[in-house]
């Protein structure tokens, strides 16, 4: 567990360094802003990158955005250590639909909350699910659309990072297994 935290801290540190570099570059570019005449441009050509590099970039960009939303939505008030926010088993949203058929729909009369789910032993030692509110955002009817989208994005991006962590965990486990040479992969 601690090695995963160390890896996550190192990744966070590298991401913060890259963010600073980007901010410095963007400030230099914006100070040198010149008006360019509008011309018809061709749509950009997408380049194909290796899957691992592409996943690494997507993951890095995702974690940066999760951290921005973590601060913007003030999740840090209930979970002060950003690294520990991924120790929860799952994350859900009350008051807004996340299923295919009701995605993004607010539920009238409900309260909007980001709910983290953890499993803790009860008095008999049996693991039991426990819900922890990480953010309360008031009644569904009063929620601004922009704020609603940020809340949804935070939960989905958190789940995305959690999926990356699970994949990494299983890759590590598979690498520890002796695989016979006559298997397909």
Short mmCIF file of C-alpha atoms in Angstrom, two decimals:
data_model
loop_
_atom_site.label_atom_id
_atom_site.label_comp_id
_atom_site.label_asym_id
_atom_site.label_seq_id
_atom_site.Cartn_x
_atom_site.Cartn_y
_atom_site.Cartn_z
CA UNK A 1 0.00 0.00 0.00
CA UNK A 2 2.74 2.44 0.87
CA UNK A 3 4.56 1.78 -2.38
CA UNK A 4 1.39 2.72 -4.26
CA UNK A 5 1.15 5.91 -2.24
CA UNK A 6 4.80 6.69 -2.95
CA UNK A 7 4.19 6.16 -6.66
CA UNK A 8 1.12 8.37 -6.55
CA UNK A 9 2.99 11.10 -4.67
CA UNK A 10 5.83 10.97 -7.19
CA UNK A 11 3.34 11.16 -10.06
CA UNK A 12 1.56 14.09 -8.42
CA UNK A 13 4.85 15.90 -7.95
CA UNK A 14 5.80 15.41 -11.62
CA UNK A 15 2.34 16.59 -12.69
CA UNK A 16 2.61 19.73 -10.60
CA UNK A 17 6.00 20.47 -12.20
CA UNK A 18 4.51 20.03 -15.68
CA UNK A 19 1.57 22.29 -14.82
CA UNK A 20 3.99 25.00 -13.73
CA UNK A 21 5.91 24.65 -17.01
CA UNK A 22 2.69 24.90 -19.03
CA UNK A 23 1.59 27.98 -17.11
CA UNK A 24 4.95 29.64 -17.73
CA UNK A 25 4.78 28.82 -21.44
CA UNK A 26 1.20 30.02 -21.76
CA UNK A 27 2.03 33.33 -20.06
CA UNK A 28 4.92 33.88 -22.48
CA UNK A 29 2.70 33.03 -25.44
CA UNK A 30 -0.14 35.29 -24.26
CA UNK A 31 2.23 38.22 -23.78
CA UNK A 32 3.41 37.82 -27.35
CA UNK A 33 -0.14 37.66 -28.74
CA UNK A 34 -0.40 38.89 -32.30
CA UNK A 35 -3.49 39.18 -34.41
CA UNK A 36 -3.49 36.57 -37.15
CA UNK A 37 -5.73 36.98 -40.17
CA UNK A 38 -8.45 34.35 -40.39
CA UNK A 39 -7.95 31.80 -43.13
CA UNK A 40 -9.58 28.53 -43.95
CA UNK A 41 -7.78 25.76 -42.18
CA UNK A 42 -7.82 22.07 -42.78
CA UNK A 43 -8.96 19.85 -39.92
CA UNK A 44 -6.00 18.65 -37.85
CA UNK A 45 -4.57 15.28 -38.72
CA UNK A 46 -4.55 12.92 -35.78
CA UNK A 47 -1.36 11.03 -35.21
CA UNK A 48 -1.37 7.52 -33.86
CA UNK A 49 0.77 7.01 -30.79
CA UNK A 50 1.71 3.87 -28.98
CA UNK A 51 -1.04 2.73 -26.61
CA UNK A 52 1.11 2.84 -23.45
CA UNK A 53 2.31 6.38 -24.09
CA UNK A 54 -1.21 7.48 -24.96
CA UNK A 55 -2.58 5.92 -21.76
CA UNK A 56 0.13 7.58 -19.70
CA UNK A 57 -0.75 10.99 -21.18
CA UNK A 58 -4.46 10.45 -20.67
CA UNK A 59 -3.89 9.36 -17.11
CA UNK A 60 -1.63 12.33 -16.34
CA UNK A 61 -4.12 14.79 -17.82
CA UNK A 62 -6.95 13.09 -15.95
CA UNK A 63 -5.21 13.27 -12.56
CA UNK A 64 -4.42 16.95 -13.09
CA UNK A 65 -8.08 17.67 -13.83
CA UNK A 66 -9.26 15.57 -10.86
CA UNK A 67 -7.01 17.63 -8.58
CA UNK A 68 -8.35 20.90 -10.03
CA UNK A 69 -11.93 19.78 -9.44
CA UNK A 70 -11.02 18.44 -5.98
CA UNK A 71 -9.97 21.96 -5.04
CA UNK A 72 -12.69 23.81 -6.94
CA UNK A 73 -15.47 21.70 -5.39
CA UNK A 74 -13.78 21.95 -1.97
CA UNK A 75 -13.60 18.18 -1.52
CA UNK A 76 -10.44 18.89 0.49
CA UNK A 77 -12.63 20.13 3.34
CA UNK A 78 -13.84 16.57 4.00
CA UNK A 79 -10.81 14.68 2.67
CA UNK A 80 -7.77 16.95 3.22
CA UNK A 81 -5.13 14.64 1.68
CA UNK A 82 -5.58 14.40 -2.09
CA UNK A 83 -3.62 11.12 -2.24
CA UNK A 84 -6.04 9.49 0.19
CA UNK A 85 -9.10 10.32 -1.89
CA UNK A 86 -8.27 7.26 -4.02
CA UNK A 87 -8.26 4.92 -1.03
CA UNK A 88 -12.05 4.80 -1.13
CA UNK A 89 -13.49 1.70 -2.77
CA UNK A 90 -15.99 3.59 -4.89
CA UNK A 91 -17.54 6.99 -5.43
CA UNK A 92 -21.12 7.87 -6.22
CA UNK A 93 -23.35 10.85 -6.70
CA UNK A 94 -26.73 11.43 -5.08
CA UNK A 95 -29.34 13.62 -6.69
CA UNK A 96 -27.95 13.41 -10.24
CA UNK A 97 -28.30 10.43 -12.56
CA UNK A 98 -25.18 8.75 -13.89
CA UNK A 99 -26.83 5.82 -15.66
CA UNK A 100 -27.17 5.70 -19.43
CA UNK A 101 -30.91 6.44 -19.38
CA UNK A 102 -30.82 9.38 -16.93
CA UNK A 103 -27.29 10.71 -17.34
CA UNK A 104 -26.91 14.24 -16.00
CA UNK A 105 -30.56 14.60 -14.97
CA UNK A 106 -31.11 16.20 -11.60
CA UNK A 107 -33.70 14.55 -9.37
CA UNK A 108 -36.24 17.13 -8.22
CA UNK A 109 -36.45 17.52 -4.44
CA UNK A 110 -33.16 15.66 -3.85
CA UNK A 111 -29.92 16.97 -2.40
CA UNK A 112 -26.71 16.79 -4.42
CA UNK A 113 -23.80 15.05 -2.71
CA UNK A 114 -20.57 13.33 -3.70
CA UNK A 115 -20.51 10.08 -1.72
CA UNK A 116 -17.37 8.01 -1.10
CA UNK A 117 -17.83 4.35 -0.22
CA UNK A 118 -15.51 2.44 2.05
CA UNK A 119 -15.72 -0.94 3.76
CA UNK A 120 -15.13 -1.09 7.49
CA UNK A 121 -15.60 -3.94 9.94
CA UNK A 122 -18.67 -3.77 12.18
CA UNK A 123 -18.71 -4.86 15.84
CA UNK A 124 -18.75 -8.52 14.73
CA UNK A 125 -15.77 -8.09 12.41
CA UNK A 126 -17.89 -8.39 9.25
CA UNK A 127 -17.07 -5.86 6.52
CA UNK A 128 -19.85 -3.39 5.97
CA UNK A 129 -20.19 -0.60 3.41
CA UNK A 130 -19.98 2.91 4.83
CA UNK A 131 -20.95 6.05 2.94
CA UNK A 132 -18.99 9.24 3.53
CA UNK A 133 -20.15 12.58 2.15
CA UNK A 134 -17.25 14.37 0.45
CA UNK A 135 -19.26 17.28 -0.79
CA UNK A 136 -22.72 18.72 -0.28
CA UNK A 137 -24.06 21.05 -2.96
CA UNK A 138 -27.65 21.84 -1.91
CA UNK A 139 -30.98 21.10 -3.53
CA UNK A 140 -31.03 19.84 -7.09
CA UNK A 141 -33.32 22.65 -8.30
CA UNK A 142 -30.89 25.37 -7.18
CA UNK A 143 -27.77 23.83 -8.72
CA UNK A 144 -26.23 25.77 -11.62
CA UNK A 145 -25.62 23.77 -14.77
CA UNK A 146 -21.88 24.54 -14.81
CA UNK A 147 -21.52 23.37 -11.19
CA UNK A 148 -23.53 20.23 -11.94
CA UNK A 149 -21.20 19.38 -14.82
CA UNK A 150 -18.11 19.89 -12.64
CA UNK A 151 -19.52 17.56 -9.98
CA UNK A 152 -20.32 14.88 -12.57
CA UNK A 153 -16.87 15.32 -14.14
CA UNK A 154 -15.15 14.93 -10.75
CA UNK A 155 -16.93 11.65 -10.00
CA UNK A 156 -16.32 10.24 -13.49
CA UNK A 157 -12.66 11.28 -13.57
CA UNK A 158 -12.16 9.84 -10.07
CA UNK A 159 -13.61 6.54 -11.32
CA UNK A 160 -11.37 6.73 -14.39
CA UNK A 161 -8.23 7.11 -12.24
CA UNK A 162 -9.44 4.32 -9.95
CA UNK A 163 -9.77 2.08 -13.03
CA UNK A 164 -6.18 2.95 -14.02
CA UNK A 165 -5.03 2.00 -10.52
CA UNK A 166 -6.89 -1.32 -10.72
CA UNK A 167 -5.35 -2.11 -14.11
CA UNK A 168 -1.90 -1.29 -12.70
CA UNK A 169 -2.56 -3.59 -9.72
CA UNK A 170 -3.52 -6.49 -11.98
CA UNK A 171 -0.56 -5.90 -14.30
CA UNK A 172 1.70 -6.18 -11.23
CA UNK A 173 0.00 -9.39 -10.12
CA UNK A 174 0.21 -10.95 -13.57
CA UNK A 175 3.89 -10.09 -13.82
CA UNK A 176 4.47 -12.10 -10.63
CA UNK A 177 2.86 -15.24 -12.08
CA UNK A 178 5.03 -17.74 -13.92
CA UNK A 179 3.42 -18.02 -17.33
CA UNK A 180 4.01 -21.14 -19.42
CA UNK A 181 5.56 -20.42 -22.81
CA UNK A 182 2.74 -22.17 -24.70
CA UNK A 183 0.01 -19.67 -23.68
CA UNK A 184 -1.50 -17.27 -26.18
CA UNK A 185 -0.54 -14.04 -24.39
#
